Amino acid sequence: MQRVSFSRRRFLSSVGAAAASLAVPSTGGGAMSMKRIAPNRASDSFRADVDLELVAKPGSAPILPGRETNVWRYSARLLAGPADTLTSIADSFLGPILRFTKGQKIRIRLRNELPERHITHWHGLHVPALMDGHPDYAIDPGETFVYEFEIRNRAGMYFYHPHPHEATATQVYRGLAGAMIVDDDEERALGLPSGEFELSFVIQDRTLNDANQLIYGGGMHRSMFGFYGERILVNGRTDARFEVASRAYRLRVLNASNARIYKFAWDDGTPITVLGVDGGLLEAPETRPYVMLAPGERLDVWADFSGRAVGSKLTLRSSRFYGALPRMGGHMMGGMMMESDLPPGSDYPIAVFDVARAVNDSPALPRSLAKIARWREEDAANVGHPAAIEISEAPMSMLLNGQPYDDDIQPGERFPVDSLQIIDIFRARASGGMGGMGGMGRMGMMGRGMGMMLSMRHPIHLHGQQFQIVTRAFEGGDEAYASVRDGFVDSGLKDTVLVSPGERVRILKPFGDFKGRFMFHCHILEHEDMGMMRQFSVE
Ligand code: C2O
Ligand code: CU
Ligand code: CU
């Protein structure tokens, strides 16, 4: 895979001064009617254990040495509740870590001080439809939306981020993102490494110009393939480096990148010991030579530095994999289109751990972690008739179930409340002569004309309750799949699953407790904004 920097230079110089303010496409003028629903207000009957104010507004933060970067960011203020609810991350544009406990009742007063519409979504949390950050509830500048919900989730790491239709990618890119950590009794009883021995990593990629300002480059290719930045940020800073003691740590990782998929591996070949995924702990630790982490997914890792010499270091890398971008005539398209110096799928460091002090009291890895009630296909309401999420892709037309995002709910997207459903996620069969794009989508003809066949991996995310992965079947035998297939951890509870071309992923998904409309979409945010999003109606 060759490095491509020619286009980057040209891009940087052509953008010039305009780059000082991030060049973003105009938002909000899309096909969807702009609904005006009065922002939800606080209710008197809701007894909040935690009450906080969350503000989204422009600001600045250091990313590189020198001038600060203009960003949009979350800031929070605790009005009532435990003092450790908010942990701000020093020198970072990221929102504070929000710490909640299962069973707590949470009120969040979201104030929009951005120059455009905004709504925040609590990725992975099982909350009522009104509290889920549906794009229909986006509020205008100056307005406040009050969320009230109970934490029903298991302990785990979750993610808050914007969700206004057609503006999610740009708002996240400008800096609006944060981690949430839920704990519960079951997890606390394990005594996993905590305090200074628990590290949270929010991983993103960004491109900055010479004046340290964000560039959201890539034009039409960015919409098609997603944005790939040329620097990796951990918790909002580049060149992440941590001093650790020679003992075990708990490392909690959230991929908050717009599109970039990571293949986590330790540089010395040590396997990755996985404690948990999106929806919390696994039943028991599992090891993998590497672990894939797509946008929206989380990973809980036992990072053991015990027995390592003071002065040694261990690097967490993203290692090489294939199929990160579609191919054309055998060549990866990235080379011709991306200004990135860090091509997706290449090998690069994410964070370096320097063993700085010796200790002898490292905790032992627990043999078992948690109980997960396994659902069975026989228990599903639609056994024998699985529902489908069909991925179809053509240039500028990435769709789910053959439709862009709209208000119509198709019969296969409606489910009775309190039911368990089997859903198969797969790539739609080509109906014409050209791979996945025959006859599909608004721009199908254009794609045909360009002689392109797209075949990308898509991280499919479903709002609402966490699901279980039943099977992951793969037809074919390409080297691209061989380079990722050992990196999936499918045994835990999930809200996002990476689906490769040729794969059919079967999930069991509960639709419990709450009626209403819940989104499902590709978590490559550029795809989501392009319309690779639909809704389930729970009735
Ligand atoms: Cu993290 Cu609907 O998204
Ligand atoms: Cu979500
Ligand atoms: Cu996608």
PDB file of C-alpha atoms in Angstrom, residues 50-319:
ATOM      1  CA  VAL A  50     -28.389  12.879  38.937  1.00  0.00           C
ATOM      2  CA  ASP A  51     -29.224  16.236  37.445  1.00  0.00           C
ATOM      3  CA  LEU A  52     -26.812  17.896  35.089  1.00  0.00           C
ATOM      4  CA  GLU A  53     -26.565  20.559  32.503  1.00  0.00           C
ATOM      5  CA  LEU A  54     -24.824  19.723  29.249  1.00  0.00           C
ATOM      6  CA  VAL A  55     -23.949  22.533  26.868  1.00  0.00           C
ATOM      7  CA  ALA A  56     -22.840  22.134  23.252  1.00  0.00           C
ATOM      8  CA  LYS A  57     -21.003  25.198  22.036  1.00  0.00           C
ATOM      9  CA  PRO A  58     -18.028  26.470  20.030  1.00  0.00           C
ATOM     10  CA  GLY A  59     -14.720  26.797  21.812  1.00  0.00           C
ATOM     11  CA  SER A  60     -11.091  25.923  21.405  1.00  0.00           C
ATOM     12  CA  ALA A  61      -8.698  23.300  22.706  1.00  0.00           C
ATOM     13  CA  PRO A  62      -5.054  22.343  22.294  1.00  0.00           C
ATOM     14  CA  ILE A  63      -4.525  19.414  19.926  1.00  0.00           C
ATOM     15  CA  LEU A  64      -1.033  20.108  18.629  1.00  0.00           C
ATOM     16  CA  PRO A  65       1.642  22.317  20.226  1.00  0.00           C
ATOM     17  CA  GLY A  66       1.108  25.976  19.405  1.00  0.00           C
ATOM     18  CA  ARG A  67      -2.143  27.538  18.455  1.00  0.00           C
ATOM     19  CA  GLU A  68      -5.347  26.079  19.870  1.00  0.00           C
ATOM     20  CA  THR A  69      -7.808  24.421  17.533  1.00  0.00           C
ATOM     21  CA  ASN A  70     -11.303  25.808  17.071  1.00  0.00           C
ATOM     22  CA  VAL A  71     -13.748  23.084  18.021  1.00  0.00           C
ATOM     23  CA  TRP A  72     -17.310  22.494  19.061  1.00  0.00           C
ATOM     24  CA  ARG A  73     -17.452  20.878  22.446  1.00  0.00           C
ATOM     25  CA  TYR A  74     -19.589  19.627  25.268  1.00  0.00           C
ATOM     26  CA  SER A  75     -19.203  20.981  28.745  1.00  0.00           C
ATOM     27  CA  ALA A  76     -21.202  19.898  31.771  1.00  0.00           C
ATOM     28  CA  ARG A  77     -22.146  21.134  35.198  1.00  0.00           C
ATOM     29  CA  LEU A  78     -23.477  18.911  37.965  1.00  0.00           C
ATOM     30  CA  LEU A  79     -26.608  20.317  39.588  1.00  0.00           C
ATOM     31  CA  ALA A  80     -27.311  17.330  41.838  1.00  0.00           C
ATOM     32  CA  GLY A  81     -25.884  13.843  42.310  1.00  0.00           C
ATOM     33  CA  PRO A  82     -22.649  12.093  43.239  1.00  0.00           C
ATOM     34  CA  ALA A  83     -19.552  14.271  42.855  1.00  0.00           C
ATOM     35  CA  ASP A  84     -17.771  11.693  40.666  1.00  0.00           C
ATOM     36  CA  THR A  85     -20.492  11.869  37.994  1.00  0.00           C
ATOM     37  CA  LEU A  86     -18.360  14.177  35.837  1.00  0.00           C
ATOM     38  CA  THR A  87     -14.697  13.658  35.018  1.00  0.00           C
ATOM     39  CA  SER A  88     -13.267  16.174  32.638  1.00  0.00           C
ATOM     40  CA  ILE A  89     -10.324  15.129  30.511  1.00  0.00           C
ATOM     41  CA  ALA A  90      -7.443  17.561  30.872  1.00  0.00           C
ATOM     42  CA  ASP A  91      -6.565  19.577  27.758  1.00  0.00           C
ATOM     43  CA  SER A  92      -9.112  17.781  25.636  1.00  0.00           C
ATOM     44  CA  PHE A  93     -11.993  18.978  23.487  1.00  0.00           C
ATOM     45  CA  LEU A  94     -13.918  15.832  24.420  1.00  0.00           C
ATOM     46  CA  GLY A  95     -16.917  16.106  26.671  1.00  0.00           C
ATOM     47  CA  PRO A  96     -16.428  14.991  30.267  1.00  0.00           C
ATOM     48  CA  ILE A  97     -16.753  11.289  31.086  1.00  0.00           C
ATOM     49  CA  LEU A  98     -20.229  10.792  32.545  1.00  0.00           C
ATOM     50  CA  ARG A  99     -20.328   8.108  35.241  1.00  0.00           C
ATOM     51  CA  PHE A 100     -23.657   6.561  36.066  1.00  0.00           C
ATOM     52  CA  THR A 101     -24.821   3.578  38.081  1.00  0.00           C
ATOM     53  CA  LYS A 102     -27.422   1.067  36.989  1.00  0.00           C
ATOM     54  CA  GLY A 103     -30.781   2.041  38.431  1.00  0.00           C
ATOM     55  CA  GLN A 104     -30.000   5.755  38.733  1.00  0.00           C
ATOM     56  CA  LYS A 105     -32.482   8.246  37.399  1.00  0.00           C
ATOM     57  CA  ILE A 106     -30.778  10.787  35.213  1.00  0.00           C
ATOM     58  CA  ARG A 107     -31.869  14.231  34.125  1.00  0.00           C
ATOM     59  CA  ILE A 108     -29.746  15.973  31.516  1.00  0.00           C
ATOM     60  CA  ARG A 109     -30.550  19.509  30.425  1.00  0.00           C
ATOM     61  CA  LEU A 110     -28.986  19.845  26.988  1.00  0.00           C
ATOM     62  CA  ARG A 111     -28.516  23.447  25.871  1.00  0.00           C
ATOM     63  CA  ASN A 112     -27.705  24.123  22.235  1.00  0.00           C
ATOM     64  CA  GLU A 113     -25.311  27.054  21.926  1.00  0.00           C
ATOM     65  CA  LEU A 114     -24.153  26.009  18.468  1.00  0.00           C
ATOM     66  CA  PRO A 115     -24.974  28.034  15.372  1.00  0.00           C
ATOM     67  CA  GLU A 116     -27.118  25.150  14.030  1.00  0.00           C
ATOM     68  CA  ARG A 117     -29.606  22.521  15.100  1.00  0.00           C
ATOM     69  CA  HIS A 118     -28.425  19.811  17.431  1.00  0.00           C
ATOM     70  CA  ILE A 119     -29.581  16.825  19.456  1.00  0.00           C
ATOM     71  CA  THR A 120     -27.543  14.404  21.554  1.00  0.00           C
ATOM     72  CA  HIS A 121     -27.911  10.622  21.533  1.00  0.00           C
ATOM     73  CA  TRP A 122     -26.838   8.191  24.299  1.00  0.00           C
ATOM     74  CA  HIS A 123     -25.312   5.459  22.185  1.00  0.00           C
ATOM     75  CA  GLY A 124     -25.904   2.020  23.668  1.00  0.00           C
ATOM     76  CA  LEU A 125     -28.327   3.072  26.400  1.00  0.00           C
ATOM     77  CA  HIS A 126     -31.809   1.591  26.514  1.00  0.00           C
ATOM     78  CA  VAL A 127     -34.020   4.648  26.964  1.00  0.00           C
ATOM     79  CA  PRO A 128     -37.516   5.718  25.833  1.00  0.00           C
ATOM     80  CA  ALA A 129     -37.807   6.912  22.221  1.00  0.00           C
ATOM     81  CA  LEU A 130     -38.316  10.511  23.320  1.00  0.00           C
ATOM     82  CA  MET A 131     -35.033  10.401  25.249  1.00  0.00           C
ATOM     83  CA  ASP A 132     -32.989   8.715  22.536  1.00  0.00           C
ATOM     84  CA  GLY A 133     -31.817  11.737  20.584  1.00  0.00           C
ATOM     85  CA  HIS A 134     -33.935  11.032  17.536  1.00  0.00           C
ATOM     86  CA  PRO A 135     -33.149  13.518  14.728  1.00  0.00           C
ATOM     87  CA  ASP A 136     -36.780  14.679  14.837  1.00  0.00           C
ATOM     88  CA  TYR A 137     -36.069  16.157  18.272  1.00  0.00           C
ATOM     89  CA  ALA A 138     -33.179  18.358  17.153  1.00  0.00           C
ATOM     90  CA  ILE A 139     -33.403  21.748  18.832  1.00  0.00           C
ATOM     91  CA  ASP A 140     -32.613  25.190  17.489  1.00  0.00           C
ATOM     92  CA  PRO A 141     -29.764  27.367  18.698  1.00  0.00           C
ATOM     93  CA  GLY A 142     -30.606  28.746  22.132  1.00  0.00           C
ATOM     94  CA  GLU A 143     -33.044  25.959  23.017  1.00  0.00           C
ATOM     95  CA  THR A 144     -32.825  23.381  25.802  1.00  0.00           C
ATOM     96  CA  PHE A 145     -34.008  19.772  25.607  1.00  0.00           C
ATOM     97  CA  VAL A 146     -34.442  17.943  28.899  1.00  0.00           C
ATOM     98  CA  TYR A 147     -33.776  14.197  28.986  1.00  0.00           C
ATOM     99  CA  GLU A 148     -35.063  12.066  31.816  1.00  0.00           C
ATOM    100  CA  PHE A 149     -34.332   8.369  31.921  1.00  0.00           C
ATOM    101  CA  GLU A 150     -33.338   5.537  34.170  1.00  0.00           C
ATOM    102  CA  ILE A 151     -30.111   3.642  33.594  1.00  0.00           C
ATOM    103  CA  ARG A 152     -31.249   0.129  32.695  1.00  0.00           C
ATOM    104  CA  ASN A 153     -28.023  -1.013  31.097  1.00  0.00           C
ATOM    105  CA  ARG A 154     -25.429  -3.300  32.549  1.00  0.00           C
ATOM    106  CA  ALA A 155     -22.084  -1.878  33.501  1.00  0.00           C
ATOM    107  CA  GLY A 156     -20.159  -0.854  30.419  1.00  0.00           C
ATOM    108  CA  MET A 157     -18.785   1.987  28.375  1.00  0.00           C
ATOM    109  CA  TYR A 158     -21.237   3.981  26.314  1.00  0.00           C
ATOM    110  CA  PHE A 159     -20.976   6.999  24.038  1.00  0.00           C
ATOM    111  CA  TYR A 160     -22.764  10.331  23.749  1.00  0.00           C
ATOM    112  CA  HIS A 161     -22.676  12.223  20.500  1.00  0.00           C
ATOM    113  CA  PRO A 162     -24.801  14.410  18.195  1.00  0.00           C
ATOM    114  CA  HIS A 163     -27.532  12.871  16.040  1.00  0.00           C
ATOM    115  CA  PRO A 164     -29.154  15.607  13.923  1.00  0.00           C
ATOM    116  CA  HIS A 165     -29.970  14.315  10.468  1.00  0.00           C
ATOM    117  CA  GLU A 166     -27.287  15.147   7.885  1.00  0.00           C
ATOM    118  CA  ALA A 167     -25.111  16.891  10.468  1.00  0.00           C
ATOM    119  CA  THR A 168     -23.927  14.076  12.719  1.00  0.00           C
ATOM    120  CA  ALA A 169     -20.609  13.575  10.939  1.00  0.00           C
ATOM    121  CA  THR A 170     -19.640  17.241  10.938  1.00  0.00           C
ATOM    122  CA  GLN A 171     -20.710  17.883  14.524  1.00  0.00           C
ATOM    123  CA  VAL A 172     -18.793  14.877  15.799  1.00  0.00           C
ATOM    124  CA  TYR A 173     -15.812  15.824  13.669  1.00  0.00           C
ATOM    125  CA  ARG A 174     -15.712  19.309  15.131  1.00  0.00           C
ATOM    126  CA  GLY A 175     -15.364  17.751  18.575  1.00  0.00           C
ATOM    127  CA  LEU A 176     -18.762  16.859  20.006  1.00  0.00           C
ATOM    128  CA  ALA A 177     -18.287  13.441  21.597  1.00  0.00           C
ATOM    129  CA  GLY A 178     -17.829  11.924  25.021  1.00  0.00           C
ATOM    130  CA  ALA A 179     -17.722   8.632  26.894  1.00  0.00           C
ATOM    131  CA  MET A 180     -20.204   7.394  29.472  1.00  0.00           C
ATOM    132  CA  ILE A 181     -19.332   4.729  31.990  1.00  0.00           C
ATOM    133  CA  VAL A 182     -22.040   2.765  33.749  1.00  0.00           C
ATOM    134  CA  ASP A 183     -21.267   0.571  36.718  1.00  0.00           C
ATOM    135  CA  ASP A 184     -23.338  -1.954  38.629  1.00  0.00           C
ATOM    136  CA  ASP A 185     -23.019  -4.288  41.626  1.00  0.00           C
ATOM    137  CA  GLU A 186     -22.033  -7.306  39.575  1.00  0.00           C
ATOM    138  CA  GLU A 187     -19.067  -5.527  38.073  1.00  0.00           C
ATOM    139  CA  ARG A 188     -18.017  -3.763  41.258  1.00  0.00           C
ATOM    140  CA  ALA A 189     -17.812  -7.093  43.078  1.00  0.00           C
ATOM    141  CA  LEU A 190     -15.080  -8.219  40.664  1.00  0.00           C
ATOM    142  CA  GLY A 191     -12.656  -5.575  41.830  1.00  0.00           C
ATOM    143  CA  LEU A 192     -11.231  -4.931  38.364  1.00  0.00           C
ATOM    144  CA  PRO A 193      -8.388  -2.393  38.194  1.00  0.00           C
ATOM    145  CA  SER A 194      -9.822   1.031  38.960  1.00  0.00           C
ATOM    146  CA  GLY A 195      -8.775   4.565  39.816  1.00  0.00           C
ATOM    147  CA  GLU A 196      -5.419   5.329  38.230  1.00  0.00           C
ATOM    148  CA  PHE A 197      -5.296   1.748  36.910  1.00  0.00           C
ATOM    149  CA  GLU A 198      -8.372   2.182  34.762  1.00  0.00           C
ATOM    150  CA  LEU A 199      -7.680   4.101  31.554  1.00  0.00           C
ATOM    151  CA  SER A 200     -10.367   5.305  29.158  1.00  0.00           C
ATOM    152  CA  PHE A 201      -9.381   5.880  25.545  1.00  0.00           C
ATOM    153  CA  VAL A 202     -11.551   7.714  23.069  1.00  0.00           C
ATOM    154  CA  ILE A 203      -9.896   7.143  19.690  1.00  0.00           C
ATOM    155  CA  GLN A 204     -10.450   9.412  16.707  1.00  0.00           C
ATOM    156  CA  ASP A 205      -8.640  10.626  13.618  1.00  0.00           C
ATOM    157  CA  ARG A 206      -8.298  14.194  12.466  1.00  0.00           C
ATOM    158  CA  THR A 207      -6.495  16.257   9.860  1.00  0.00           C
ATOM    159  CA  LEU A 208      -5.142  19.651  10.874  1.00  0.00           C
ATOM    160  CA  ASN A 209      -3.677  22.387   8.715  1.00  0.00           C
ATOM    161  CA  ASP A 210      -0.539  24.421   9.388  1.00  0.00           C
ATOM    162  CA  ALA A 211      -2.518  26.749  11.645  1.00  0.00           C
ATOM    163  CA  ASN A 212      -3.641  23.765  13.746  1.00  0.00           C
ATOM    164  CA  GLN A 213      -7.203  24.003  12.472  1.00  0.00           C
ATOM    165  CA  LEU A 214      -9.398  21.043  11.571  1.00  0.00           C
ATOM    166  CA  ILE A 215      -9.781  20.092   7.938  1.00  0.00           C
ATOM    167  CA  TYR A 216     -12.648  17.909   6.872  1.00  0.00           C
ATOM    168  CA  GLY A 217     -11.377  17.032   3.436  1.00  0.00           C
ATOM    169  CA  GLY A 218     -12.148  14.481   0.800  1.00  0.00           C
ATOM    170  CA  GLY A 219     -15.176  15.908  -0.973  1.00  0.00           C
ATOM    171  CA  MET A 220     -17.337  13.387  -2.740  1.00  0.00           C
ATOM    172  CA  HIS A 221     -14.999  10.552  -1.863  1.00  0.00           C
ATOM    173  CA  ARG A 222     -15.433  11.371   1.763  1.00  0.00           C
ATOM    174  CA  SER A 223     -19.180  10.882   1.447  1.00  0.00           C
ATOM    175  CA  MET A 224     -18.686   7.584  -0.310  1.00  0.00           C
ATOM    176  CA  PHE A 225     -15.989   6.053   1.835  1.00  0.00           C
ATOM    177  CA  GLY A 226     -16.033   8.113   4.986  1.00  0.00           C
ATOM    178  CA  PHE A 227     -13.541  10.588   6.346  1.00  0.00           C
ATOM    179  CA  TYR A 228     -10.034   9.392   7.210  1.00  0.00           C
ATOM    180  CA  GLY A 229      -7.785  11.810   9.071  1.00  0.00           C
ATOM    181  CA  GLU A 230      -4.032  11.731   8.988  1.00  0.00           C
ATOM    182  CA  ARG A 231      -3.436  11.812  12.731  1.00  0.00           C
ATOM    183  CA  ILE A 232      -4.665   9.530  15.465  1.00  0.00           C
ATOM    184  CA  LEU A 233      -6.005  11.209  18.578  1.00  0.00           C
ATOM    185  CA  VAL A 234      -6.419   9.502  21.923  1.00  0.00           C
ATOM    186  CA  ASN A 235      -8.627  11.547  24.226  1.00  0.00           C
ATOM    187  CA  GLY A 236      -8.239  14.532  21.954  1.00  0.00           C
ATOM    188  CA  ARG A 237      -4.438  14.586  21.734  1.00  0.00           C
ATOM    189  CA  THR A 238      -1.923  13.211  19.252  1.00  0.00           C
ATOM    190  CA  ASP A 239       1.092  10.978  20.003  1.00  0.00           C
ATOM    191  CA  ALA A 240      -0.514   9.359  23.020  1.00  0.00           C
ATOM    192  CA  ARG A 241       1.975   8.159  25.618  1.00  0.00           C
ATOM    193  CA  PHE A 242       1.245   6.868  29.107  1.00  0.00           C
ATOM    194  CA  GLU A 243       3.453   6.019  32.044  1.00  0.00           C
ATOM    195  CA  VAL A 244       2.338   2.827  33.707  1.00  0.00           C
ATOM    196  CA  ALA A 245       3.370   0.651  36.634  1.00  0.00           C
ATOM    197  CA  SER A 246       4.358  -2.990  36.095  1.00  0.00           C
ATOM    198  CA  ARG A 247       0.926  -4.387  36.848  1.00  0.00           C
ATOM    199  CA  ALA A 248      -2.431  -5.009  35.197  1.00  0.00           C
ATOM    200  CA  TYR A 249      -4.607  -2.154  33.961  1.00  0.00           C
ATOM    201  CA  ARG A 250      -8.120  -1.981  32.682  1.00  0.00           C
ATOM    202  CA  LEU A 251      -8.141  -0.231  29.333  1.00  0.00           C
ATOM    203  CA  ARG A 252     -11.520   0.887  28.036  1.00  0.00           C
ATOM    204  CA  VAL A 253     -11.599   1.918  24.425  1.00  0.00           C
ATOM    205  CA  LEU A 254     -14.255   3.732  22.410  1.00  0.00           C
ATOM    206  CA  ASN A 255     -13.870   4.194  18.674  1.00  0.00           C
ATOM    207  CA  ALA A 256     -15.374   7.665  18.160  1.00  0.00           C
ATOM    208  CA  SER A 257     -13.850   8.123  14.705  1.00  0.00           C
ATOM    209  CA  ASN A 258     -16.128   9.094  11.846  1.00  0.00           C
ATOM    210  CA  ALA A 259     -15.146   6.156   9.647  1.00  0.00           C
ATOM    211  CA  ARG A 260     -11.819   4.623  10.614  1.00  0.00           C
ATOM    212  CA  ILE A 261     -11.709   0.976  11.662  1.00  0.00           C
ATOM    213  CA  TYR A 262      -8.850  -0.127  13.914  1.00  0.00           C
ATOM    214  CA  LYS A 263      -7.201  -3.510  14.215  1.00  0.00           C
ATOM    215  CA  PHE A 264      -5.795  -3.400  17.724  1.00  0.00           C
ATOM    216  CA  ALA A 265      -2.678  -5.392  18.443  1.00  0.00           C
ATOM    217  CA  TRP A 266       0.249  -5.167  20.866  1.00  0.00           C
ATOM    218  CA  ASP A 267       3.475  -4.553  18.999  1.00  0.00           C
ATOM    219  CA  ASP A 268       5.337  -7.429  20.714  1.00  0.00           C
ATOM    220  CA  GLY A 269       2.781 -10.031  19.654  1.00  0.00           C
ATOM    221  CA  THR A 270       1.143 -10.386  23.072  1.00  0.00           C
ATOM    222  CA  PRO A 271      -2.479 -11.409  22.461  1.00  0.00           C
ATOM    223  CA  ILE A 272      -5.228  -8.972  23.392  1.00  0.00           C
ATOM    224  CA  THR A 273      -7.129 -10.075  26.490  1.00  0.00           C
ATOM    225  CA  VAL A 274     -10.716  -8.908  26.126  1.00  0.00           C
ATOM    226  CA  LEU A 275     -12.908  -8.318  29.180  1.00  0.00           C
ATOM    227  CA  GLY A 276     -15.879  -6.763  27.488  1.00  0.00           C
ATOM    228  CA  VAL A 277     -17.456  -5.180  24.447  1.00  0.00           C
ATOM    229  CA  ASP A 278     -20.210  -2.660  23.675  1.00  0.00           C
ATOM    230  CA  GLY A 279     -22.761  -3.826  26.230  1.00  0.00           C
ATOM    231  CA  GLY A 280     -20.375  -4.684  29.063  1.00  0.00           C
ATOM    232  CA  LEU A 281     -18.372  -7.611  30.346  1.00  0.00           C
ATOM    233  CA  LEU A 282     -18.112 -10.990  28.653  1.00  0.00           C
ATOM    234  CA  GLU A 283     -18.865 -14.111  30.658  1.00  0.00           C
ATOM    235  CA  ALA A 284     -15.148 -14.825  30.797  1.00  0.00           C
ATOM    236  CA  PRO A 285     -12.023 -13.158  29.407  1.00  0.00           C
ATOM    237  CA  GLU A 286     -11.168 -14.080  25.816  1.00  0.00           C
ATOM    238  CA  THR A 287      -7.931 -13.607  23.941  1.00  0.00           C
ATOM    239  CA  ARG A 288      -7.433 -12.698  20.312  1.00  0.00           C
ATOM    240  CA  PRO A 289      -4.295 -12.077  18.264  1.00  0.00           C
ATOM    241  CA  TYR A 290      -5.900  -8.735  17.383  1.00  0.00           C
ATOM    242  CA  VAL A 291      -9.297  -7.128  17.779  1.00  0.00           C
ATOM    243  CA  MET A 292     -11.212  -5.133  15.186  1.00  0.00           C
ATOM    244  CA  LEU A 293     -12.918  -2.005  16.478  1.00  0.00           C
ATOM    245  CA  ALA A 294     -15.242  -0.142  14.127  1.00  0.00           C
ATOM    246  CA  PRO A 295     -16.794   3.291  14.717  1.00  0.00           C
ATOM    247  CA  GLY A 296     -19.290   3.152  17.573  1.00  0.00           C
ATOM    248  CA  GLU A 297     -17.869  -0.046  19.087  1.00  0.00           C
ATOM    249  CA  ARG A 298     -16.192  -0.357  22.503  1.00  0.00           C
ATOM    250  CA  LEU A 299     -13.620  -2.698  23.886  1.00  0.00           C
ATOM    251  CA  ASP A 300     -12.642  -3.461  27.466  1.00  0.00           C
ATOM    252  CA  VAL A 301      -9.100  -4.825  27.691  1.00  0.00           C
ATOM    253  CA  TRP A 302      -6.949  -6.358  30.417  1.00  0.00           C
ATOM    254  CA  ALA A 303      -3.605  -4.680  29.712  1.00  0.00           C
ATOM    255  CA  ASP A 304      -1.015  -6.503  31.768  1.00  0.00           C
ATOM    256  CA  PHE A 305       2.367  -4.849  32.226  1.00  0.00           C
ATOM    257  CA  SER A 306       3.367  -7.050  35.153  1.00  0.00           C
ATOM    258  CA  GLY A 307       6.811  -8.595  34.863  1.00  0.00           C
ATOM    259  CA  ARG A 308       7.890  -5.932  32.383  1.00  0.00           C
ATOM    260  CA  ALA A 309      11.113  -4.095  33.127  1.00  0.00           C
ATOM    261  CA  VAL A 310      11.122  -0.472  34.141  1.00  0.00           C
ATOM    262  CA  GLY A 311      12.210   1.450  31.047  1.00  0.00           C
ATOM    263  CA  SER A 312      10.532  -0.951  28.622  1.00  0.00           C
ATOM    264  CA  LYS A 313       7.621   0.037  26.494  1.00  0.00           C
ATOM    265  CA  LEU A 314       4.665  -1.594  24.824  1.00  0.00           C
ATOM    266  CA  THR A 315       2.824  -0.039  21.906  1.00  0.00           C
ATOM    267  CA  LEU A 316      -0.794  -0.487  21.007  1.00  0.00           C
ATOM    268  CA  ARG A 317      -0.965  -0.429  17.211  1.00  0.00           C
ATOM    269  CA  SER A 318      -3.492  -0.690  14.501  1.00  0.00           C
ATOM    270  CA  SER A 319      -2.040  -3.398  12.309  1.00  0.00           C
TER     271      SER A 319
END
